[in-house]
Tab-separated table of C-alpha atoms in Angstrom:
chain	number	residue	atom	x	y	z
A	1	MET	CA	-20.799	7.356	16.139
A	2	PRO	CA	-17.383	6.957	17.838
A	3	GLU	CA	-15.586	10.113	18.801
A	4	SER	CA	-13.074	9.804	15.975
A	5	GLY	CA	-15.902	9.629	13.481
A	6	GLN	CA	-17.407	12.802	14.954
A	7	LYS	CA	-14.110	14.592	14.394
A	8	ALA	CA	-14.154	13.632	10.763
A	9	THR	CA	-17.760	14.507	10.026
A	10	GLN	CA	-17.583	17.862	11.755
A	11	GLY	CA	-14.634	18.841	9.580
A	12	HIS	CA	-12.562	20.016	12.566
A	13	ILE	CA	-9.220	18.845	13.873
A	14	THR	CA	-9.283	18.480	17.636
A	15	GLU	CA	-6.522	17.905	20.144
A	16	SER	CA	-5.878	14.324	19.066
A	17	ALA	CA	-5.521	15.279	15.404
A	18	PRO	CA	-2.235	16.397	13.852
A	19	VAL	CA	-1.952	20.155	14.199
A	20	ALA	CA	0.979	22.116	12.857
A	21	PRO	CA	2.812	23.963	15.614
A	22	GLU	CA	1.925	27.359	14.188
A	23	ALA	CA	-1.801	26.686	13.740
A	24	PRO	CA	-3.839	28.986	16.035
A	25	ALA	CA	-5.942	27.003	18.498
A	26	GLY	CA	-9.662	27.238	17.900
A	27	SER	CA	-9.333	28.596	14.403
A	28	VAL	CA	-11.598	26.739	12.001
A	29	THR	CA	-9.707	28.039	8.977
A	30	ALA	CA	-6.341	26.990	10.395
A	31	ALA	CA	-7.738	23.583	11.368
A	32	ARG	CA	-9.018	22.947	7.860
A	33	ARG	CA	-5.734	24.077	6.365
A	34	THR	CA	-3.838	21.811	8.728
A	35	GLY	CA	-6.174	18.953	7.905
A	36	LEU	CA	-5.387	19.334	4.210
A	37	LEU	CA	-1.682	19.468	4.984
A	38	VAL	CA	-1.874	16.283	7.063
A	39	THR	CA	-3.754	14.599	4.223
A	40	LEU	CA	-0.890	15.487	1.887
A	41	VAL	CA	1.685	14.210	4.398
A	42	LEU	CA	-0.123	10.898	4.823
A	43	GLY	CA	-0.471	10.684	1.057
A	44	GLY	CA	3.278	11.137	0.745
A	45	LEU	CA	3.914	8.347	3.235
A	46	THR	CA	1.610	5.941	1.418
A	47	ALA	CA	3.207	6.993	-1.879
A	48	LEU	CA	6.666	5.936	-0.695
A	49	PRO	CA	6.235	2.191	-1.498
A	50	PRO	CA	5.089	2.756	-5.109
A	51	LEU	CA	7.869	5.298	-5.536
A	52	SER	CA	10.426	2.802	-4.261
A	53	MET	CA	9.034	0.063	-6.505
A	54	ASP	CA	7.779	1.739	-9.647
A	55	MET	CA	10.490	4.293	-10.318
A	56	TYR	CA	12.902	1.370	-10.459
A	57	LEU	CA	10.796	-0.797	-12.795
A	58	PRO	CA	11.963	0.611	-16.177
A	59	ALA	CA	15.556	-0.049	-15.080
A	60	LEU	CA	15.086	-3.765	-14.342
A	61	PRO	CA	16.292	-4.985	-17.769
A	62	GLU	CA	19.297	-2.638	-17.542
A	63	VAL	CA	20.223	-3.868	-14.056
A	64	THR	CA	20.421	-7.464	-15.308
A	65	GLY	CA	23.172	-6.411	-17.713
A	66	ALA	CA	24.937	-3.923	-15.462
A	67	LEU	CA	25.300	-6.362	-12.567
A	68	ASN	CA	25.653	-9.436	-14.808
A	69	ALA	CA	22.729	-11.151	-13.071
A	70	PRO	CA	19.799	-13.175	-14.480
A	71	ALA	CA	16.302	-11.683	-14.549
A	72	ALA	CA	15.095	-13.954	-11.735
A	73	THR	CA	17.857	-12.639	-9.453
A	74	VAL	CA	17.123	-9.018	-10.292
A	75	GLN	CA	13.430	-9.592	-9.585
A	76	LEU	CA	14.528	-10.611	-6.086
A	77	THR	CA	15.459	-6.960	-5.501
A	78	LEU	CA	11.724	-6.273	-5.710
A	79	THR	CA	10.905	-9.279	-3.542
A	80	ALA	CA	13.456	-8.220	-0.905
A	81	CYS	CA	12.041	-4.715	-0.674
A	82	LEU	CA	8.510	-6.055	-0.456
A	83	ALA	CA	9.427	-8.651	2.190
A	84	GLY	CA	11.177	-5.928	4.191
A	85	MET	CA	8.083	-3.751	4.090
A	86	ALA	CA	6.027	-6.725	5.254
A	87	LEU	CA	8.234	-7.708	8.188
A	88	GLY	CA	8.959	-4.119	9.204
A	89	GLN	CA	5.287	-3.442	9.725
A	90	LEU	CA	5.062	-6.225	12.317
A	91	VAL	CA	7.632	-4.350	14.373
A	92	VAL	CA	6.657	-0.739	13.727
A	93	GLY	CA	2.892	-1.220	14.105
A	94	PRO	CA	2.967	-2.413	17.742
A	95	MET	CA	5.733	0.116	18.497
A	96	SER	CA	3.440	2.915	17.340
A	97	ASP	CA	0.660	1.603	19.613
A	98	ARG	CA	3.062	1.793	22.565
A	99	TRP	CA	5.186	4.919	21.910
A	100	GLY	CA	2.932	6.906	19.622
A	101	ARG	CA	3.029	7.446	15.883
A	102	ARG	CA	5.639	10.180	15.496
A	103	ARG	CA	8.893	8.785	16.936
A	104	PRO	CA	8.873	5.362	15.221
A	105	LEU	CA	7.988	7.079	11.949
A	106	LEU	CA	10.911	9.496	12.091
A	107	VAL	CA	13.412	6.750	12.947
A	108	GLY	CA	12.133	4.609	10.087
A	109	MET	CA	12.391	7.473	7.604
A	110	ILE	CA	16.007	8.213	8.542
A	111	VAL	CA	17.024	4.568	8.098
A	112	TYR	CA	15.151	4.489	4.771
A	113	VAL	CA	17.192	7.404	3.468
A	114	LEU	CA	20.496	5.777	4.469
A	115	ALA	CA	19.588	2.392	2.973
A	116	THR	CA	18.448	3.962	-0.300
A	117	ALA	CA	21.710	5.863	-0.620
A	118	VAL	CA	23.667	2.616	-0.215
A	119	CYS	CA	21.489	0.939	-2.893
A	120	ALA	CA	22.744	3.546	-5.364
A	121	LEU	CA	26.327	2.411	-4.686
A	122	ALA	CA	25.754	-1.365	-4.656
A	123	PRO	CA	28.452	-3.164	-6.754
A	124	SER	CA	26.610	-6.498	-6.977
A	125	ALA	CA	23.112	-7.912	-7.170
A	126	GLU	CA	23.553	-9.625	-3.806
A	127	LEU	CA	24.408	-6.366	-2.023
A	128	LEU	CA	21.569	-4.579	-3.812
A	129	ILE	CA	19.138	-7.263	-2.621
A	130	ALA	CA	20.398	-6.907	0.966
A	131	PHE	CA	19.963	-3.144	1.110
A	132	ARG	CA	16.652	-3.272	-0.713
A	133	LEU	CA	15.552	-5.493	2.180
A	134	LEU	CA	16.727	-2.856	4.668
A	135	GLN	CA	15.087	-0.146	2.591
A	136	GLY	CA	11.809	-2.041	2.819
A	137	LEU	CA	12.152	-2.665	6.556
A	138	ALA	CA	12.578	1.059	7.185
A	139	GLY	CA	10.004	2.187	4.648
A	140	ALA	CA	7.401	0.057	6.422
A	141	ALA	CA	7.112	2.797	9.044
A	142	GLY	CA	5.442	5.154	6.604
A	143	ILE	CA	2.952	2.560	5.381
A	144	VAL	CA	1.742	1.191	8.694
A	145	ILE	CA	1.707	4.479	10.617
A	146	ALA	CA	-0.169	6.340	7.879
A	147	ARG	CA	-3.018	3.803	8.136
A	148	ALA	CA	-2.926	3.955	11.940
A	149	VAL	CA	-3.155	7.757	11.886
A	150	VAL	CA	-6.226	7.517	9.651
A	151	ARG	CA	-7.794	5.121	12.190
A	152	ASP	CA	-6.918	7.559	14.999
A	153	LEU	CA	-8.863	10.337	13.293
A	154	TYR	CA	-11.723	8.722	11.362
A	155	ASP	CA	-14.330	6.000	11.594
A	156	GLY	CA	-17.001	4.346	9.480
A	157	VAL	CA	-17.917	5.886	6.144
A	158	GLU	CA	-15.578	8.834	6.714
A	159	MET	CA	-12.635	6.465	7.076
A	160	ALA	CA	-13.507	4.740	3.800
A	161	ARG	CA	-13.728	8.127	2.090
A	162	PHE	CA	-10.377	9.178	3.525
A	163	PHE	CA	-8.716	5.989	2.280
A	164	SER	CA	-10.068	6.795	-1.183
A	165	THR	CA	-8.635	10.316	-0.868
A	166	LEU	CA	-5.279	8.857	0.087
A	167	MET	CA	-5.506	6.654	-2.993
A	168	LEU	CA	-5.900	9.787	-5.112
A	169	ILE	CA	-2.798	11.363	-3.593
A	170	SER	CA	-0.628	8.270	-3.403
A	171	GLY	CA	-1.941	7.191	-6.797
A	172	VAL	CA	-0.003	10.028	-8.389
A	173	ALA	CA	3.169	8.148	-7.411
A	174	PRO	CA	2.701	5.070	-9.628
A	175	ILE	CA	1.572	7.365	-12.446
A	176	ILE	CA	4.661	9.550	-12.422
A	177	ALA	CA	7.237	7.152	-10.924
A	178	PRO	CA	7.858	5.019	-14.035
A	179	LEU	CA	7.757	8.166	-16.158
A	180	ILE	CA	10.410	9.735	-13.945
A	181	GLY	CA	12.389	6.486	-13.964
A	182	GLY	CA	12.241	6.315	-17.748
A	183	GLN	CA	13.459	9.903	-18.079
A	184	ILE	CA	16.236	9.344	-15.536
A	185	LEU	CA	17.459	6.461	-17.695
A	186	ARG	CA	17.772	8.884	-20.607
A	187	ILE	CA	20.450	10.904	-18.823
A	188	THR	CA	22.046	8.414	-16.423
A	189	ASP	CA	21.963	4.732	-15.435
A	190	TRP	CA	19.847	2.805	-12.942
A	191	ARG	CA	21.841	4.144	-9.988
A	192	GLY	CA	20.425	7.581	-10.642
A	193	VAL	CA	16.983	6.239	-9.746
A	194	PHE	CA	18.158	5.510	-6.210
A	195	TYR	CA	19.815	8.924	-5.904
A	196	VAL	CA	16.463	10.531	-6.718
A	197	LEU	CA	14.696	8.264	-4.193
A	198	THR	CA	17.241	9.337	-1.566
A	199	VAL	CA	16.409	12.996	-2.142
A	200	ILE	CA	12.677	12.250	-1.966
A	201	GLY	CA	13.216	10.397	1.306
A	202	VAL	CA	15.110	13.326	2.817
A	203	LEU	CA	12.398	15.808	1.824
A	204	LEU	CA	9.592	13.607	3.162
A	205	THR	CA	11.448	13.103	6.453
A	206	LEU	CA	11.728	16.857	6.896
A	207	VAL	CA	8.029	17.361	6.111
A	208	VAL	CA	7.018	14.675	8.622
A	209	TRP	CA	9.256	16.199	11.302
A	210	ARG	CA	7.834	19.658	10.696
A	211	PHE	CA	4.125	19.086	10.124
A	212	LEU	CA	2.925	15.715	11.450
A	213	ALA	CA	2.164	15.944	15.159
A	214	GLU	CA	1.232	13.046	17.441
A	215	THR	CA	-2.257	11.554	16.931
A	216	LEU	CA	-2.273	8.855	19.621
A	217	PRO	CA	-2.737	10.366	23.117
A	218	PRO	CA	-0.849	8.724	26.014
A	219	GLU	CA	-4.010	7.328	27.608
A	220	ARG	CA	-4.679	5.203	24.494
A	221	ARG	CA	-1.190	3.715	24.265
A	222	HIS	CA	-0.254	0.187	25.284
A	223	GLU	CA	2.211	-0.389	28.111
A	224	GLY	CA	3.127	-3.997	27.307
A	225	GLY	CA	6.205	-5.228	25.470
A	226	VAL	CA	6.668	-7.890	22.833
A	227	GLY	CA	4.448	-10.377	24.652
A	228	GLN	CA	1.588	-7.903	24.815
A	229	ALA	CA	1.978	-7.093	21.120
A	230	LEU	CA	1.844	-10.778	20.232
A	231	ARG	CA	-1.273	-11.301	22.352
A	232	THR	CA	-2.932	-8.341	20.654
A	233	MET	CA	-2.134	-9.707	17.207
A	234	ARG	CA	-3.284	-13.180	18.188
A	235	GLY	CA	-6.596	-11.713	19.282
A	236	LEU	CA	-6.989	-9.880	15.994
A	237	LEU	CA	-6.178	-12.991	13.980
A	238	GLY	CA	-8.729	-14.915	16.034
A	239	ASP	CA	-11.488	-12.656	14.729
A	240	ARG	CA	-12.822	-14.456	11.649
A	241	VAL	CA	-14.165	-11.354	9.920
A	242	PHE	CA	-10.989	-9.294	10.436
A	243	ALA	CA	-8.896	-12.221	9.187
A	244	GLY	CA	-11.184	-12.500	6.165
A	245	TYR	CA	-10.714	-8.883	5.153
A	246	MET	CA	-6.987	-9.172	5.825
A	247	LEU	CA	-6.611	-12.202	3.534
A	248	THR	CA	-8.912	-10.740	0.885
A	249	GLY	CA	-6.877	-7.545	0.714
A	250	GLY	CA	-3.578	-9.430	0.743
A	251	LEU	CA	-4.549	-11.696	-2.131
A	252	ALA	CA	-5.910	-8.788	-4.185
A	253	PHE	CA	-2.636	-6.959	-3.607
A	254	ALA	CA	-0.722	-10.058	-4.737
A	255	ALA	CA	-2.594	-9.974	-8.055
A	256	LEU	CA	-1.581	-6.342	-8.416
A	257	PHE	CA	2.032	-7.062	-7.509
A	258	ALA	CA	2.196	-9.909	-10.009
A	259	TYR	CA	1.486	-7.233	-12.600
A	260	ILE	CA	4.059	-4.842	-11.113
A	261	SER	CA	6.784	-7.478	-11.090
A	262	ALA	CA	6.103	-8.996	-14.515
A	263	SER	CA	4.975	-6.018	-16.587
A	264	PRO	CA	8.449	-4.597	-17.367
A	265	PHE	CA	9.422	-7.882	-19.024
A	266	VAL	CA	5.987	-8.517	-20.564
A	267	VAL	CA	5.745	-5.078	-22.161
A	268	GLN	CA	9.399	-4.522	-23.055
A	269	GLU	CA	10.785	-7.994	-23.714
A	270	ILE	CA	7.764	-9.875	-25.104
A	271	TYR	CA	6.052	-7.035	-26.975
A	272	GLY	CA	9.178	-5.005	-27.731
A	273	ALA	CA	8.029	-1.691	-26.259
A	274	SER	CA	10.500	0.970	-25.113
A	275	PRO	CA	10.977	1.927	-21.425
A	276	GLN	CA	9.103	5.151	-22.172
A	277	THR	CA	6.136	3.257	-23.686
A	278	PHE	CA	6.087	0.946	-20.692
A	279	SER	CA	6.088	3.964	-18.384
A	280	LEU	CA	3.165	5.501	-20.303
A	281	LEU	CA	1.096	2.301	-20.107
A	282	PHE	CA	1.902	1.905	-16.428
A	283	GLY	CA	0.809	5.480	-15.812
A	284	LEU	CA	-2.494	4.930	-17.649
A	285	ASN	CA	-3.203	1.866	-15.518
A	286	SER	CA	-2.497	3.868	-12.385
A	287	ILE	CA	-4.884	6.589	-13.575
A	288	GLY	CA	-7.570	3.921	-13.859
A	289	LEU	CA	-6.912	2.767	-10.295
A	290	VAL	CA	-7.055	6.331	-8.956
A	291	ALA	CA	-10.201	7.202	-10.938
A	292	VAL	CA	-12.122	4.167	-9.698
A	293	GLY	CA	-10.890	4.878	-6.172
A	294	GLN	CA	-12.410	8.343	-6.412
A	295	VAL	CA	-15.675	6.949	-7.752
A	296	ASN	CA	-15.669	4.687	-4.702
A	297	GLY	CA	-14.999	7.517	-2.251
A	298	LYS	CA	-17.156	10.241	-3.803
A	299	LEU	CA	-20.098	8.332	-5.286
A	300	LEU	CA	-20.375	4.814	-3.856
A	301	VAL	CA	-19.436	5.211	-0.176
A	302	GLY	CA	-22.566	6.185	1.730
A	303	ARG	CA	-24.861	5.022	-1.083
A	304	VAL	CA	-23.661	1.447	-1.569
A	305	SER	CA	-22.402	-0.789	1.233
A	306	LEU	CA	-18.640	-1.196	1.442
A	307	ASP	CA	-19.020	-4.952	1.078
A	308	LYS	CA	-21.038	-4.605	-2.128
A	309	ALA	CA	-18.458	-2.261	-3.663
A	310	LEU	CA	-15.722	-4.645	-2.564
A	311	GLY	CA	-17.564	-7.564	-4.165
A	312	TRP	CA	-17.838	-5.675	-7.454
A	313	GLY	CA	-14.113	-5.002	-7.388
A	314	LEU	CA	-13.187	-8.614	-6.692
A	315	GLY	CA	-15.509	-9.886	-9.419
A	316	THR	CA	-13.978	-7.515	-11.959
A	317	ILE	CA	-10.456	-8.590	-10.999
A	318	LEU	CA	-11.490	-12.218	-11.484
A	319	VAL	CA	-12.945	-11.589	-14.956
A	320	ALA	CA	-9.960	-9.484	-16.062
A	321	SER	CA	-7.402	-12.055	-14.896
A	322	LEU	CA	-9.307	-14.848	-16.663
A	323	ALA	CA	-9.311	-12.809	-19.899
A	324	LEU	CA	-5.567	-12.200	-19.549
A	325	LEU	CA	-4.916	-15.921	-19.132
A	326	LEU	CA	-6.929	-16.735	-22.255
A	327	MET	CA	-5.107	-14.074	-24.278
A	328	THR	CA	-1.585	-14.891	-23.124
A	329	SER	CA	-2.079	-18.654	-23.520
A	330	GLY	CA	-3.123	-18.291	-27.169
A	331	ALA	CA	-6.789	-19.199	-26.757
A	332	PHE	CA	-7.684	-16.249	-29.021
A	333	GLY	CA	-4.728	-16.730	-31.346
A	334	GLU	CA	-1.795	-14.370	-31.297
A	335	VAL	CA	-2.812	-11.083	-29.721
A	336	GLY	CA	-0.848	-7.863	-29.645
A	337	LEU	CA	0.028	-5.462	-26.872
A	338	VAL	CA	-3.212	-3.451	-27.020
A	339	PRO	CA	-5.647	-6.221	-25.878
A	340	VAL	CA	-3.278	-7.349	-23.122
A	341	ALA	CA	-2.801	-3.744	-21.992
A	342	ALA	CA	-6.587	-3.309	-21.925
A	343	GLY	CA	-6.985	-6.372	-19.693
A	344	LEU	CA	-4.308	-5.081	-17.330
A	345	PHE	CA	-6.026	-1.672	-17.261
A	346	VAL	CA	-9.324	-3.229	-16.151
A	347	LEU	CA	-7.581	-5.344	-13.501
A	348	MET	CA	-5.657	-2.377	-12.101
A	349	SER	CA	-8.718	-0.123	-12.117
A	350	ALA	CA	-10.747	-2.637	-10.098
A	351	MET	CA	-8.154	-2.360	-7.330
A	352	GLY	CA	-9.675	1.065	-6.653
A	353	LEU	CA	-12.709	-0.749	-5.241
A	354	ALA	CA	-10.894	-3.593	-3.504
A	355	MET	CA	-8.054	-1.896	-1.646
A	356	PRO	CA	-9.686	1.027	0.242
A	357	ASN	CA	-12.742	-0.990	1.243
A	358	THR	CA	-10.828	-3.968	2.658
A	359	ASN	CA	-8.689	-1.579	4.745
A	360	ALA	CA	-11.708	0.356	6.008
A	361	GLN	CA	-13.759	-2.727	6.881
A	362	ALA	CA	-10.864	-4.368	8.738
A	363	LEU	CA	-9.806	-1.265	10.673
A	364	MET	CA	-13.375	-0.445	11.711
A	365	ARG	CA	-13.272	-3.631	13.804
A	366	THR	CA	-10.085	-2.590	15.662
A	367	PRO	CA	-10.520	0.923	17.114
A	368	HIS	CA	-8.102	0.297	20.023
A	369	ALA	CA	-5.262	-1.521	18.233
A	370	ALA	CA	-4.927	0.426	15.006
A	371	GLY	CA	-1.146	0.061	14.805
A	372	SER	CA	-1.157	-3.698	15.278
A	373	ALA	CA	-4.141	-4.150	12.949
A	374	SER	CA	-2.510	-1.974	10.295
A	375	ALA	CA	0.687	-4.010	10.659
A	376	LEU	CA	-1.161	-7.279	10.084
A	377	LEU	CA	-2.976	-5.859	7.048
A	378	GLY	CA	0.217	-4.565	5.499
A	379	THR	CA	2.346	-7.566	6.375
A	380	THR	CA	-0.124	-9.992	4.831
A	381	SER	CA	-0.324	-7.944	1.629
A	382	PHE	CA	3.417	-7.604	1.225
A	383	LEU	CA	4.266	-11.191	2.147
A	384	VAL	CA	1.745	-12.634	-0.292
A	385	GLY	CA	2.992	-10.159	-2.881
A	386	ALA	CA	6.578	-11.208	-2.210
A	387	VAL	CA	5.611	-14.821	-2.914
A	388	ALA	CA	3.829	-13.830	-6.127
A	389	SER	CA	6.799	-11.859	-7.478
A	390	PRO	CA	9.219	-14.708	-8.338
A	391	LEU	CA	6.385	-16.964	-9.546
A	392	VAL	CA	5.608	-14.680	-12.487
A	393	GLY	CA	9.078	-15.298	-13.935
A	394	ILE	CA	9.210	-19.013	-13.293
A	395	ALA	CA	8.864	-19.881	-17.004
A	396	GLY	CA	11.390	-17.295	-18.185
A	397	GLU	CA	11.191	-13.829	-19.692
A	398	HIS	CA	9.361	-14.696	-22.913
A	399	THR	CA	5.865	-15.690	-21.744
A	400	ALA	CA	3.182	-13.818	-19.816
A	401	VAL	CA	1.208	-16.956	-18.914
A	402	PRO	CA	2.675	-17.282	-15.371
A	403	MET	CA	1.661	-13.688	-14.610
A	404	ALA	CA	-1.926	-14.392	-15.676
A	405	VAL	CA	-2.038	-17.705	-13.766
A	406	VAL	CA	-0.845	-16.019	-10.558
A	407	GLN	CA	-3.371	-13.207	-10.970
A	408	LEU	CA	-6.281	-15.578	-11.585
A	409	THR	CA	-5.314	-17.792	-8.632
A	410	CYS	CA	-5.100	-14.792	-6.313
A	411	ALA	CA	-8.445	-13.442	-7.560
A	412	VAL	CA	-10.209	-16.766	-6.950
A	413	LEU	CA	-8.725	-17.117	-3.459
A	414	ALA	CA	-9.529	-13.492	-2.567
A	415	LEU	CA	-13.172	-13.937	-3.523
A	416	ALA	CA	-13.310	-17.233	-1.600
A	417	CYS	CA	-11.933	-15.571	1.563
A	418	PHE	CA	-14.371	-12.679	1.215
A	419	LEU	CA	-17.396	-14.945	0.892
A	420	GLY	CA	-16.248	-17.700	3.248
A	421	LEU	CA	-14.802	-15.635	6.115
A	422	CYS	CA	-16.276	-12.133	5.896
A	423	ARG	CA	-19.754	-13.453	4.995
A	424	PRO	CA	-20.953	-10.019	3.839
A	425	TRP	CA	-24.612	-10.982	4.056
A	426	GLN	CA	-24.223	-11.071	7.874
A	427	THR	CA	-24.125	-7.289	8.155
A	428	ALA	CA	-24.577	-7.083	11.931
A	429	GLU	CA	-21.550	-9.248	12.661
A	430	ALA	CA	-19.442	-7.615	9.954
A	431	SER	CA	-19.962	-4.165	11.489
A	432	ARG	CA	-19.257	-5.155	15.112
A	433	PRO	CA	-15.891	-3.915	16.382
A	434	VAL	CA	-13.699	-6.457	18.122
A	435	ARG	CA	-11.347	-5.691	20.986
A	436	ALA	CA	-8.110	-7.613	21.024
A	437	PRO	CA	-6.910	-8.953	24.412
A	438	GLY	CA	-4.942	-6.393	26.382
A	439	THR	CA	-6.011	-3.314	24.441
A	440	PRO	CA	-7.191	-0.380	26.550
A	441	GLY	CA	-10.728	0.848	26.521
A	442	PRO	CA	-14.005	-0.767	25.594
A	443	ALA	CA	-14.858	-1.900	22.135
A	444	ALA	CA	-16.397	0.972	20.239
C-alpha cells in the first residue's frame, strides 16, 4: 500500500499530515484529536459551496422582485457562482501543487469573504451576477484543496471512506442552509443571507489559518509554471479511465444541480409551497444523500468494489430521473407534490453512491498530481452544472419537465461514460495509477 494509505490505516498523523501547532509530537492521543479537527476543517471547506448555493435558494423568487429581474436572469446568479468555482479550480489546483496547499487556500478564503460582502450590497442583478462570479472563483480554493489534502493523506479504500465521512460533515450544510435561509427571510430580506455567508467565511478563514497545516512537503511540489501545469493536465486528460470517472462524476453532479437550480420554482411556484416547506423538503433530500453516503463508507467500501457501488448509484439516478419525467409530463395524470418530492429524494440519495466513489477512483490514479487532478474533477462538475442550470428554466417557471429532461439526459450520459470509458470489468487497468508528464516521483 502507498505510504499515504499506511498513514490512514494506522490511524496516526505523521509529519506530512496537518498537525495543529500545539499538538505534542509523538502523542497518539493528540494525533487522533488533530486528525478529527482536520476532518472537521476539510468538511467545512467542502461545505462552503452548498452554503453559498443553498442558503440563497429560498430567496430566489424574492430577488426577482427586489431587483426587478426575470427568473432566468436571477438563475444566472447561480450559474455565475458555479462557473466561477469551476474556473477557479483550474488555477488554484496547479498552484497548490507548486506552492503547497495552505497559502493558496488562505488567499482564496480572504477574497471569498470580500466578494460575499459586496454581493450583500449589490443594487442590480448584473452587479450581483458579477460578484457571484468572483465569489465562486475565490471559493474554488476550498473545494479543490480539500480534495487534494485528502489525496495527500489517504489512498485506496481509506480514501473512499474519508470522502464518505466528508459527505457526512459537508452534508449538514445543504440540510441546514435552506432552513437558515428561510428563517433569515422571516426577519430580513435576501441581502441578509449574504451577510450571514460573510460571517461564515470569516470564521472559516480563521479556523483554516489556525488549525490546517501544510500537507504537501516541498519535495513533492512542482517547480514548473503555467506550461508545466497545462502539460500535467493534458496528461491526466489523456488517461481514458481518469477521463471516464471525471465525466461520469461531472454529469451526475449536473443532474443534482438541475434539481438545485429548478427546485425553488418547482416547489414554490408550481406546487405553491412556502419557502419554509421548500427548505424542509430540501433538507430531507440532503439527509437521504448523507445517509446513503454513510452506508457507502461504513458498509459497502471494503465489501463491495467501488465500481459496483458506483454502478448502483448511477442506475438509481437513471430510474429516478425517468420516473420524474413521466410524472411531470403528465404520463400518470396530474400528480401532486408528494410523488415528485419522493422521486427527487431517491435521485438525491443515490448521489451518496455516485459522488464519493467517482472522486476516489479518479484520484487513486493520480498520486503525484492531486491538485491538478482535483481541479479537473471539480471544474468538469461545475462547468457541466453551470450549463444545466439555465436549461431547467428554458420553458418558463410553470413546468418541471425541463428539469426532468436535463436530469435524465445527464444520467444516461453519465452511465455511458462509466461503461464506455472506465470499463469497470477491466479491474486491473482501472486500479493502475497513472503519472502525468512532468510530475515528480514514480507512479505509485
